[in-house]
Amino acid sequence: MLPLDHPEDLRSMPDPSRHVIAVLLPDRVGILRDVTAGVVALGGNIEGIRQTVVDGFFSLVFTAAFPAGVTAETVRAALARRLDADASLTVRAYGARPRPPLAGGVRYVAMTRGPDRPGTIHAISAFFVEHGINIEDWQVESEGADTIYTAQVTLPPSVDFRRVQAAFRARLAPRGLSATIVHENIFRATNEIGPIKGLLHA
Amino acid sequence: MLKRQDVLSTLRMVQEENLDVRTVTLGINLNACSQRNPEKLAQAVRDRIVAQARDLVRHCDDVAARYGLPIVNKRLAVSPVSVLLEGHAPATAVRLARALDRAAGEVRVDLIGGFSALVQKGVTPGERALIESLPRALSRTRRVCASLNVGTTRAGLNVDAVRLAAAQIRAAAEASRAERGFACAKLVVFANMPEDNPFMAGAMLGPGEPERVVNVGVSGPGVVKRAVDRLLRRDPAATLDELAEEIKHTAFRVTRTGELIGREVAERLGVPFGVVDLSLAPTPRVGDSVGEIYQSLGVRRLGAPGTTAAVMLLNDAVKKGGAFASSAVGGLSGAFIPVMEDRALSQAMADGTLTIEKLEAMTAVCSVGLDMILLPGDISEEALAGIILDEAAIGIANRKTTGVRVIPVPGARPGDRVDFGGLFGAGTVTRPACPEGAAAFVRRGGHIPAPIHSLTN
């Protein structure tokens, strides 16, 4: 990702120092430019990135490889110089990428819809934990009087999906929520234009 | 990463709009079962079907569970049974029908198609045996569906076969008098019959098809209706082209879903995937009606002037969305109009706004023809043959499939109500505005030549 102007420099980076970096601050124009300027200044290359804005707060998580010897404190200082004083910044060095918690799991999308009440997210996430389900992405939005929670989740390969689906609906119904879990391939099939065949072994 | 709006619109289809797969149909070639001995022939047919289709329902249930989407019907379509009947008598055909019925029951499918004969240019002894057996075969079995192809754009129209078919329809109605002629609900007479249609009663595995193949039928009309309703809630002044665009997008999604499910079932069965049939097949349930889509579009009274244009709009938009979604589109792929199985159409027939003549006009712009229409029991063979000839002529001249599935109800008169129950639905007996008067034309028999535009080579 981001080969910048000198891709040959990245290929020749021996024994890179890898860090995962989280940035949180009130949103304004130019935050990503400022963060990436700090990374470039240290000769780093961003490898994975996810950015969003939640209720006016800019949130960024990314991983980056730097030349050997660049420490977490060096990265933190380089970025802090370019960010506002009230920015939260976490930099953590890592060696190998963490293994996914459910290797070989099957990806689904779960959705609930209904009135917004305290404790809903806790109820949903507690249900997932009970069934060994890992949440990978979580979104919320309003539609009329309803609040819609959408989660991309991974189910353990051995799980009986029919039972999980039934239990999910039963658990959330008393909270006035309709709930469903649908295989990720359904979304990919209905929203992508590539051959369906490719999804079967994805 | 999945996009938020895409996720929501797909979830809405699954959770609120009853997205499903209407049918997964396994095609099985039976030609290897050919035997001189009728008993051994029937046994070979039963054994082959059970061996080949044993795991169909289990795999369908597993795939439906994996994806959280129902597969409404699991069915079988065999190669035309008439091929196995050369040198046999009609009694063997009845025996074979029973073997098909038993085998279908053993593998837990509700209907099996392919008790069929392709007679567009002539009728062989085996095909005649099958046709003459139809009254007994269909009235003595529950799951067997039959079909005849009496014409093609290249071959023209076999009027002798049409007359034979008309006679058997009447006889089948009489043979199932206790069930109000129900045997006829399992018999379709086609022109330009598709070889890969997964929908009953006209499903068969055509001569050009693989040894085994999985074909699927996409979700029912409810999803399209709700998409139209949602657009109209958002924009009550939406124009017809905007509505067509919405239907097209919805058709894209239901087609992709159908192909996904079909391919996975096919892979688990170890057989090739064939086609997705884009036809919107209704059921008698509220909210699962093709007629209700027309009503949502603005044709409040089905049969009113404008209805045929609405049919064209819907059919074309579904095809465009489906054709972009998949390279494996086939079967009938048109707007199904089985009147008894469609709540809104059945009501329009009862109200008298929708007539056989209007339905005939509608089939000029969609694929299926006159489907599931109740007729008086005393309708003449010539009138039945005339109905088939007219519908077949529309198909042949327009290079498209058309079919006739009509039920002369013994003892019934126009206006009587008949309820077959379940997926076959209920309806009101009707009749053509002018049922008699063309008998001399029909009785001439012979063959109506292929239209000139067939000479394209």
XYZ file of C-alpha atoms in Angstrom:
659
model
C 0.000 0.000 0.000
C 1.102 3.574 -0.689
C 4.237 2.886 -2.720
C 4.810 6.690 -2.723
C 7.467 7.982 -5.060
C 10.221 5.476 -4.455
C 8.957 1.910 -4.431
C 12.493 0.603 -4.771
C 13.199 1.952 -1.279
C 10.463 -0.276 0.150
C 11.739 -3.393 -1.550
C 15.170 -2.763 -0.176
C 13.954 -2.158 3.408
C 15.824 -4.876 5.343
C 14.329 -6.232 8.535
C 11.631 -3.547 8.869
C 10.242 -2.336 12.158
C 6.455 -2.754 12.141
C 3.977 -0.757 14.204
C 0.243 -0.542 14.653
C -0.911 3.028 15.166
C -4.235 4.443 16.400
C -5.206 8.111 16.077
C -8.298 9.723 17.611
C -9.206 13.426 17.581
C -12.046 15.781 16.631
C -12.431 15.700 12.864
C -10.960 18.471 10.707
C -9.669 18.774 7.170
C -6.154 17.396 6.610
C -5.672 14.882 9.419
C -4.774 12.001 7.102
C -2.336 14.214 5.209
C -0.623 15.165 8.451
C -0.408 11.574 9.689
C 0.979 10.255 6.406
C 3.497 13.119 6.259
C 4.890 11.809 9.554
C 5.094 8.287 8.185
C 6.839 9.460 5.002
C 9.304 11.512 7.012
C 10.412 8.345 8.783
C 10.670 6.394 5.504
C 7.693 4.232 6.433
C 5.162 2.388 4.304
C 1.521 1.999 5.328
C 0.417 -1.643 4.946
C -3.135 -1.688 6.282
C -5.471 1.186 7.077
C -9.022 1.822 8.269
C -10.442 5.266 8.895
C -13.854 6.490 9.890
C -15.615 9.381 11.599
C -17.954 8.616 14.524
C -20.087 11.473 15.852
C -17.531 14.050 14.691
C -14.486 12.166 15.969
C -11.856 11.125 13.434
C -10.610 7.610 14.092
C -7.730 5.969 12.254
C -6.017 2.645 12.728
C -3.188 1.592 10.481
C -0.156 -0.634 10.324
C 3.131 0.497 8.832
C 6.627 -0.808 8.198
C 9.595 1.465 8.962
C 13.321 1.059 8.450
C 15.022 -1.053 11.121
C 15.623 0.810 14.332
C 12.604 3.121 14.156
C 11.029 2.707 17.580
C 7.451 3.185 18.720
C 8.499 6.322 20.584
C 10.116 7.762 17.420
C 6.925 7.158 15.450
C 4.753 8.594 18.197
C 6.853 11.749 18.409
C 6.883 12.218 14.613
C 3.115 11.973 14.417
C 2.376 13.977 17.576
C 4.320 16.918 16.161
C 1.899 17.090 13.249
C -1.352 16.569 15.158
C -3.486 18.754 17.396
C -2.739 18.857 21.090
C -5.930 16.991 22.010
C -5.226 14.046 19.700
C -4.986 10.587 21.263
C -2.158 8.588 19.754
C -1.153 5.013 20.397
C 1.817 3.344 18.722
C 2.661 -0.264 19.353
C 5.445 -2.310 17.817
C 4.646 -5.827 16.624
C 6.527 -8.670 15.005
C 4.238 -11.029 13.149
C 0.632 -10.238 12.263
C -1.690 -11.632 14.949
C -3.480 -14.763 13.786
C -7.200 -14.323 13.218
C -9.110 -15.500 16.303
C -11.233 -17.867 14.192
C -8.960 -19.262 11.504
C -11.039 -21.121 8.937
C -14.221 -19.498 10.185
C -17.121 -18.548 7.956
C -18.029 -14.901 7.461
C -21.569 -13.677 7.938
C -23.357 -10.364 8.351
C -25.657 -9.920 11.328
C -28.293 -7.226 11.514
C -30.742 -6.089 14.144
C -33.407 -3.485 13.695
C -35.661 -1.865 16.281
C -35.921 0.818 18.945
C -32.710 2.245 20.380
C -32.387 1.164 24.016
C -29.449 1.115 26.411
C -27.728 -2.249 26.483
C -28.530 -3.368 22.942
C -24.944 -3.538 21.735
C -23.954 -5.350 24.897
C -26.752 -7.880 24.410
C -25.715 -8.546 20.820
C -22.007 -8.791 21.555
C -22.640 -11.012 24.589
C -24.658 -13.347 22.379
C -21.800 -13.541 19.909
C -19.278 -14.341 22.624
C -21.498 -17.143 23.969
C -21.454 -18.750 20.525
C -17.758 -18.203 19.842
C -18.504 -15.613 17.154
C -15.944 -12.901 16.445
C -17.027 -9.378 15.456
C -14.861 -7.841 12.735
C -16.802 -4.744 11.865
C -19.707 -2.909 13.435
C -21.925 -0.127 12.108
C -24.982 1.653 13.370
C -27.450 3.937 11.662
C -30.950 5.257 12.082
C -33.872 4.716 9.745
C -37.059 6.400 10.890
C -37.701 5.364 14.487
C -35.452 2.318 14.160
C -31.803 1.870 14.935
C -30.035 -0.611 12.712
C -26.928 -2.428 13.916
C -24.918 -4.252 11.285
C -21.964 -6.444 12.185
C -19.594 -8.422 10.011
C -18.833 -11.514 12.024
C -16.948 -14.780 11.723
C -18.592 -17.971 12.922
C -16.529 -20.973 13.996
C -16.514 -23.535 11.162
C -18.142 -26.172 13.336
C -21.092 -24.073 14.448
C -24.648 -25.115 13.551
C -25.773 -21.982 11.742
C -29.462 -22.859 11.917
C -29.327 -23.020 15.722
C -27.339 -19.797 15.983
C -29.795 -18.007 13.715
C -32.783 -19.222 15.728
C -31.112 -18.374 19.041
C -30.116 -14.911 17.800
C -33.689 -14.101 16.838
C -35.078 -15.502 20.079
C -32.568 -13.616 22.225
C -33.253 -10.226 20.686
C -37.005 -10.467 20.158
C -37.819 -9.525 23.803
C -35.909 -6.276 23.227
C -38.234 -5.489 20.320
C -35.517 -6.170 17.763
C -35.816 -8.127 14.563
C -32.573 -9.978 13.965
C -30.990 -11.981 11.189
C -27.644 -13.426 10.164
C -26.822 -13.905 6.490
C -23.797 -15.458 4.794
C -21.310 -12.958 3.374
C -21.555 -14.565 -0.070
C -25.145 -13.388 -0.403
C -23.945 -9.795 -0.122
C -21.064 -10.363 -2.471
C -23.314 -12.098 -4.986
C -25.900 -9.336 -4.935
C -23.494 -6.405 -5.000
C -20.540 -7.495 -7.115
C -20.511 -8.262 -10.812
C -17.769 -10.895 -10.972
C -18.518 -14.554 -11.756
C -20.504 -16.315 -9.024
C -18.269 -19.361 -9.371
C -15.439 -17.423 -7.736
C -17.432 -16.991 -4.534
C -17.855 -20.689 -3.857
C -14.234 -21.194 -2.852
C -13.454 -17.685 -1.641
C -15.278 -4.540 2.773
C -19.018 -4.569 2.178
C -20.607 -1.207 1.568
C -23.141 -0.068 4.140
C -25.959 0.700 1.714
C -25.428 -2.550 -0.178
C -25.562 -4.495 3.055
C -28.775 -2.816 4.099
C -30.536 -3.290 0.791
C -29.582 -6.962 0.624
C -30.583 -7.540 4.235
C -33.899 -5.880 3.526
C -34.511 -8.353 0.710
C -33.661 -11.266 2.986
C -35.397 -10.129 6.139
C -38.415 -8.203 4.946
C -39.023 -9.126 1.324
C -38.901 -12.917 1.519
C -35.966 -13.401 -0.838
C -35.747 -17.081 -1.623
C -34.894 -19.513 -4.379
C -38.122 -20.767 -5.859
C -36.863 -24.076 -7.134
C -33.751 -26.186 -7.481
C -34.442 -28.796 -10.132
C -32.130 -31.707 -10.804
C -32.233 -32.988 -14.360
C -31.558 -36.692 -14.903
C -31.185 -38.459 -18.230
C -33.067 -41.769 -18.214
C -32.165 -43.027 -21.672
C -29.781 -45.655 -20.290
C -32.787 -47.344 -18.631
C -34.242 -48.518 -21.944
C -35.566 -52.118 -21.665
C -37.927 -54.379 -23.609
C -39.412 -55.796 -20.444
C -41.899 -53.268 -18.934
C -41.310 -54.403 -15.373
C -37.533 -54.195 -15.674
C -37.861 -50.830 -17.408
C -39.905 -49.384 -14.555
C -37.477 -50.795 -12.010
C -34.471 -49.387 -13.873
C -36.099 -45.951 -14.009
C -36.905 -46.013 -10.303
C -33.405 -47.207 -9.385
C -31.662 -44.614 -11.499
C -33.677 -41.703 -10.119
C -33.174 -42.786 -6.526
C -29.451 -43.311 -7.084
C -28.944 -39.966 -8.787
C -31.251 -37.816 -6.663
C -30.843 -39.438 -3.258
C -28.905 -36.470 -1.832
C -30.713 -33.607 -3.573
C -32.988 -32.579 -0.716
C -30.275 -32.981 1.928
C -27.848 -30.804 -0.021
C -30.543 -28.227 -0.734
C -31.423 -28.075 2.961
C -27.761 -27.725 3.939
C -27.127 -24.942 1.417
C -30.335 -23.162 2.429
C -29.207 -23.330 6.057
C -25.676 -22.148 5.246
C -26.955 -19.088 3.424
C -30.014 -18.465 5.543
C -32.247 -18.474 2.453
C -35.115 -20.878 1.834
C -35.172 -23.119 -1.228
C -38.907 -23.394 -1.645
C -39.105 -26.388 -3.982
C -36.730 -29.243 -4.759
C -37.716 -31.058 -7.909
C -36.678 -33.480 -10.607
C -36.827 -33.231 -14.388
C -36.072 -36.329 -16.433
C -35.370 -36.786 -20.125
C -38.520 -37.251 -22.238
C -40.059 -40.516 -21.120
C -41.516 -41.143 -24.591
C -38.024 -42.183 -25.723
C -38.209 -45.174 -23.363
C -41.624 -46.169 -24.688
C -40.762 -47.059 -28.276
C -42.088 -50.579 -28.759
C -44.236 -50.386 -25.648
C -47.969 -50.043 -25.071
C -49.748 -47.267 -23.124
C -49.952 -49.661 -20.166
C -46.162 -49.503 -19.906
C -46.368 -45.717 -19.882
C -48.705 -45.859 -16.889
C -46.359 -48.287 -15.174
C -43.483 -45.888 -15.846
C -45.451 -42.953 -14.459
C -45.986 -44.904 -11.260
C -42.273 -45.704 -11.084
C -41.477 -41.995 -11.464
C -44.009 -41.147 -8.784
C -42.581 -43.695 -6.365
C -39.000 -42.616 -6.984
C -39.859 -38.948 -6.471
C -41.490 -39.827 -3.172
C -38.464 -41.834 -2.069
C -36.111 -38.892 -2.632
C -38.611 -36.481 -1.021
C -39.397 -34.193 -3.949
C -42.961 -33.029 -4.512
C -43.015 -33.011 -8.331
C -41.143 -34.740 -11.147
C -41.358 -33.516 -14.738
C -40.399 -35.104 -18.003
C -43.318 -37.403 -18.698
C -43.006 -35.733 -22.041
C -43.041 -36.081 -25.805
C -41.665 -33.763 -28.477
C -44.132 -34.115 -31.322
C -43.798 -30.894 -33.284
C -43.211 -32.693 -36.583
C -44.791 -36.048 -36.006
C -45.828 -38.644 -33.464
C -43.883 -41.899 -33.091
C -45.511 -45.028 -31.636
C -43.745 -44.452 -28.307
C -44.909 -40.855 -28.182
C -48.450 -41.927 -29.000
C -48.295 -44.481 -26.188
C -47.282 -41.748 -23.776
C -49.947 -39.322 -24.954
C -52.691 -41.943 -24.824
C -51.623 -42.922 -21.315
C -51.917 -39.364 -19.964
C -55.412 -39.632 -18.435
C -54.475 -42.717 -16.444
C -50.867 -41.712 -15.757
C -51.794 -38.300 -14.386
C -54.881 -39.341 -12.455
C -53.139 -42.287 -10.774
C -50.003 -40.459 -9.652
C -49.465 -37.450 -7.397
C -46.065 -36.120 -8.372
C -45.736 -36.782 -12.090
C -45.927 -33.814 -14.456
C -46.322 -34.176 -18.205
C -45.625 -31.948 -21.162
C -45.937 -32.049 -24.912
C -44.233 -29.886 -27.498
C -46.558 -29.465 -30.463
C -44.771 -26.788 -32.458
C -41.574 -24.865 -33.007
C -40.664 -21.822 -35.017
C -38.526 -23.989 -37.291
C -40.913 -26.940 -37.617
C -44.303 -25.238 -37.597
C -47.335 -26.545 -35.759
C -48.478 -30.186 -35.619
C -52.254 -29.834 -35.627
C -52.807 -33.602 -35.392
C -50.771 -33.635 -32.171
C -52.764 -30.679 -30.879
C -56.026 -32.529 -31.492
C -54.616 -35.586 -29.750
C -53.523 -33.428 -26.814
C -56.936 -31.772 -26.581
C -58.644 -35.153 -26.463
C -56.330 -36.317 -23.686
C -56.887 -33.139 -21.671
C -60.599 -33.797 -21.682
C -60.065 -37.446 -20.845
C -57.626 -36.597 -18.052
C -60.162 -34.191 -16.580
C -62.781 -36.906 -16.643
C -60.363 -39.463 -15.148
C -59.803 -37.117 -12.220
C -63.430 -36.007 -11.899
C -63.379 -36.643 -8.153
C -60.550 -34.106 -7.866
C -62.309 -31.648 -10.195
C -60.014 -32.385 -13.132
C -56.800 -31.912 -11.170
C -54.839 -34.280 -13.445
C -54.855 -31.506 -16.070
C -52.980 -29.189 -13.689
C -49.965 -31.428 -14.268
C -49.992 -31.241 -18.071
C -48.629 -28.444 -20.263
C -48.799 -28.238 -24.046
C -45.948 -26.109 -25.390
C -44.679 -24.437 -28.500
C -40.912 -23.866 -28.532
C -40.566 -25.822 -25.318
C -37.318 -25.033 -23.494
C -35.048 -27.961 -22.697
C -33.821 -26.562 -19.388
C -36.949 -25.221 -17.708
C -36.811 -25.894 -13.949
C -40.457 -24.977 -13.295
C -43.377 -27.389 -13.200
C -45.396 -28.692 -14.809
C -43.257 -28.148 -17.910
C -39.831 -29.158 -16.598
C -37.896 -31.789 -18.499
C -34.285 -32.562 -19.329
C -34.085 -31.862 -23.036
C -32.215 -33.972 -25.578
C -29.351 -31.461 -25.744
C -28.748 -31.403 -22.002
C -26.016 -33.110 -19.948
C -26.462 -36.457 -18.220
C -27.313 -34.641 -14.990
C -27.653 -30.912 -14.379
C -28.971 -28.485 -11.775
C -31.225 -25.663 -12.954
C -32.722 -23.096 -10.607
C -35.682 -20.735 -10.582
C -35.159 -17.336 -8.990
C -37.091 -15.809 -6.131
C -40.794 -15.130 -6.452
C -42.548 -11.895 -7.404
C -42.842 -10.646 -3.814
C -39.323 -9.217 -3.823
C -39.980 -7.235 -7.006
C -43.320 -5.973 -5.730
C -41.807 -4.687 -2.523
C -38.986 -2.984 -4.424
C -41.588 -1.208 -6.579
C -43.632 -0.264 -3.510
C -40.563 1.065 -1.727
C -39.624 3.253 -4.689
C -43.165 4.580 -4.909
C -43.212 5.417 -1.193
C -40.015 7.371 -1.718
C -41.193 8.943 -4.952
C -44.934 8.619 -5.629
C -44.464 10.367 -8.983
C -41.882 7.865 -10.244
C -42.122 7.348 -13.992
C -42.348 3.990 -15.706
C -38.715 4.082 -16.799
C -37.674 4.726 -13.198
C -39.795 1.790 -12.087
C -38.274 -0.383 -14.810
C -34.824 0.564 -13.540
C -35.759 -0.451 -9.992
C -37.115 -3.801 -11.201
C -33.948 -4.359 -13.226
C -31.741 -3.824 -10.191
C -33.874 -6.152 -8.109
C -33.788 -8.808 -10.824
C -29.999 -8.560 -10.865
C -29.867 -9.372 -7.182
C -32.352 -12.230 -7.181
C -30.631 -13.774 -10.196
C -27.205 -13.634 -8.563
C -28.631 -15.185 -5.418
C -30.271 -17.955 -7.417
C -27.063 -18.721 -9.258
C -25.054 -18.773 -6.032
C -27.394 -21.269 -4.408
C -27.721 -23.364 -7.578
C -23.997 -23.562 -8.147
C -23.339 -24.628 -4.601
C -25.996 -27.360 -4.725
C -24.621 -28.516 -8.084
C -21.089 -28.648 -6.722
C -22.165 -30.661 -3.695
C -24.005 -33.090 -5.949
C -21.022 -33.292 -8.287
C -23.055 -32.297 -11.352
C -22.793 -29.346 -13.744
C -24.747 -26.180 -13.078
C -27.156 -25.390 -15.896
C -29.213 -22.212 -15.887
C -31.003 -19.650 -13.795
C -34.605 -19.240 -14.926
C -35.650 -15.621 -14.401
C -39.387 -16.324 -14.344
C -41.201 -14.761 -11.417
C -43.236 -17.741 -10.233
C -46.101 -16.713 -7.952
C -47.797 -18.647 -5.188
C -51.332 -18.157 -3.882
C -49.929 -16.327 -0.826
C -50.680 -12.630 -0.373
C -47.642 -10.599 -1.438
C -46.311 -13.265 -3.797
C -48.275 -12.377 -6.891
C -47.204 -11.170 -10.338
C -50.605 -9.484 -10.632
C -49.850 -7.447 -7.515
C -46.740 -6.061 -9.251
C -48.924 -4.784 -12.091
C -51.239 -3.287 -9.486
C -48.323 -1.574 -7.777
C -47.277 -0.187 -11.153
C -50.724 1.395 -11.416
C -52.924 -1.173 -13.181
C -55.453 -1.343 -10.370
C -57.921 -3.524 -12.291
C -56.035 -6.303 -14.014
C -57.231 -6.691 -17.565
C -57.823 -2.977 -18.111
C -56.216 -1.410 -21.188
C -52.549 -0.913 -20.269
C -52.198 -4.319 -18.653
C -50.280 -5.777 -21.595
C -47.849 -2.851 -21.567
C -47.275 -3.401 -17.841
C -46.520 -7.059 -18.556
C -43.986 -6.049 -21.193
C -42.313 -3.537 -18.875
C -41.964 -6.072 -16.071
C -40.802 -8.918 -18.279
C -38.226 -6.822 -20.079
C -36.799 -5.268 -16.913
C -36.473 -8.673 -15.264
C -34.662 -10.044 -18.311
C -32.280 -7.096 -18.512
C -31.339 -7.342 -14.841
C -31.019 -11.104 -15.028
C -29.012 -11.168 -18.229
C -26.469 -8.754 -16.752
C -26.332 -10.769 -13.540
C -25.532 -14.134 -15.061
C -24.185 -15.740 -18.195
C -26.252 -18.818 -17.418
C -29.782 -17.575 -17.979
C -32.234 -20.004 -19.562
C -35.451 -21.907 -19.102
C -38.608 -19.920 -19.608
C -37.290 -16.632 -18.196
C -40.483 -14.650 -18.532
C -43.303 -13.500 -16.318
C -45.180 -16.602 -15.253
C -48.914 -16.055 -15.363
C -50.477 -19.162 -13.803
C -53.831 -17.662 -13.003
C -54.929 -20.022 -10.216
C -51.551 -19.799 -8.496
C -51.561 -16.007 -8.485
C -53.907 -14.393 -6.003
C -54.407 -11.085 -7.823
C -54.865 -12.642 -11.254
C -57.250 -15.234 -9.884
C -59.320 -12.477 -8.265
C -59.336 -10.472 -11.504
C -60.605 -13.546 -13.344
C -63.352 -13.944 -10.727
C -64.234 -10.256 -11.056
C -64.481 -10.635 -14.826
C -61.914 -7.909 -15.593
C -59.392 -10.441 -16.840
C -60.444 -12.693 -19.690
C -58.848 -15.518 -21.625
C -58.536 -13.209 -24.613
C -56.661 -10.587 -22.564
C -54.401 -13.262 -21.115
C -53.664 -14.424 -24.649
C -52.648 -10.880 -25.571
C -50.444 -10.684 -22.496
C -48.618 -13.855 -23.457
C -47.522 -12.201 -26.678
C -45.122 -10.145 -24.548
C -44.190 -12.647 -21.848
C -43.237 -16.226 -22.093
C -45.565 -18.693 -20.559
C -48.989 -18.683 -22.116
C -52.372 -19.640 -20.751
C -51.491 -21.240 -17.464
C -53.723 -22.762 -14.793
C -57.052 -21.633 -16.209
C -60.294 -23.369 -15.258
C -62.718 -24.113 -18.077
C -66.236 -25.570 -18.091
C -66.260 -29.350 -18.169
C -68.367 -29.403 -21.314
C -65.915 -27.425 -23.425
C -65.441 -29.252 -26.713
C -62.248 -30.917 -27.868
C -62.249 -28.570 -30.843
C -62.424 -25.518 -28.600
C -59.568 -26.867 -26.476
C -57.545 -27.572 -29.603
C -58.311 -24.069 -30.875
C -57.035 -22.533 -27.631
C -53.807 -24.522 -27.933
C -53.434 -23.633 -31.622
C -53.857 -19.916 -30.973
C -51.386 -19.874 -28.123
C -48.859 -21.992 -30.014
C -49.208 -19.674 -33.014
C -48.210 -16.711 -30.842
C -45.120 -18.561 -29.709
C -44.144 -19.839 -33.130
C -44.626 -16.538 -34.925
C -42.811 -14.587 -32.204
C -39.975 -17.098 -31.794
C -40.720 -17.597 -28.130
C -42.082 -20.193 -25.762
C -45.786 -20.353 -25.103
C -47.784 -23.028 -23.353
C -51.283 -24.016 -22.373
C -52.238 -25.560 -19.050
C -56.007 -25.526 -18.788
C -58.322 -27.567 -16.613
C -61.785 -28.454 -17.921
C -63.583 -29.057 -14.629
C -66.138 -31.856 -15.030
C -69.611 -30.641 -14.238
C -68.493 -27.060 -13.656
C -69.940 -23.971 -15.293
C -68.561 -20.460 -15.755
C -68.464 -18.661 -12.420
C -68.014 -21.824 -10.335
C -65.211 -21.719 -7.799
C -62.607 -24.511 -7.658
C -59.864 -24.864 -5.026
C -57.016 -27.342 -5.574
C -55.261 -26.224 -2.390
C -51.572 -25.669 -1.760
C -49.376 -24.250 -4.494
C -51.931 -25.019 -7.197
C -54.298 -22.427 -5.740
C -57.926 -21.624 -6.413
C -59.850 -20.000 -9.232
C -63.071 -19.309 -11.030
C -64.234 -21.236 -14.060
C -64.218 -19.101 -17.183
C -64.643 -19.629 -20.893
C -63.603 -17.977 -24.159
C -65.966 -15.247 -25.315
C -66.718 -17.356 -28.396
C -65.858 -20.967 -27.590
C -67.316 -22.601 -30.701
C -67.162 -21.802 -34.394
C -63.735 -22.942 -35.567
C -64.299 -26.712 -35.353
C -64.042 -27.202 -39.113
C -60.646 -25.499 -39.160
C -59.353 -27.585 -36.252
C -60.682 -30.874 -37.673
C -58.745 -30.452 -40.899
C -55.693 -31.587 -38.959
C -52.317 -31.847 -40.651
C -49.596 -29.339 -40.108
C -49.354 -25.545 -40.124
C -46.065 -24.753 -41.914
C -43.270 -22.896 -40.199
C -43.493 -19.121 -40.624
C -41.228 -17.711 -43.297
C -38.908 -15.947 -40.856
C -37.651 -19.358 -39.749
C -35.691 -19.660 -43.002
C -32.672 -17.780 -41.757
C -29.857 -20.094 -42.851
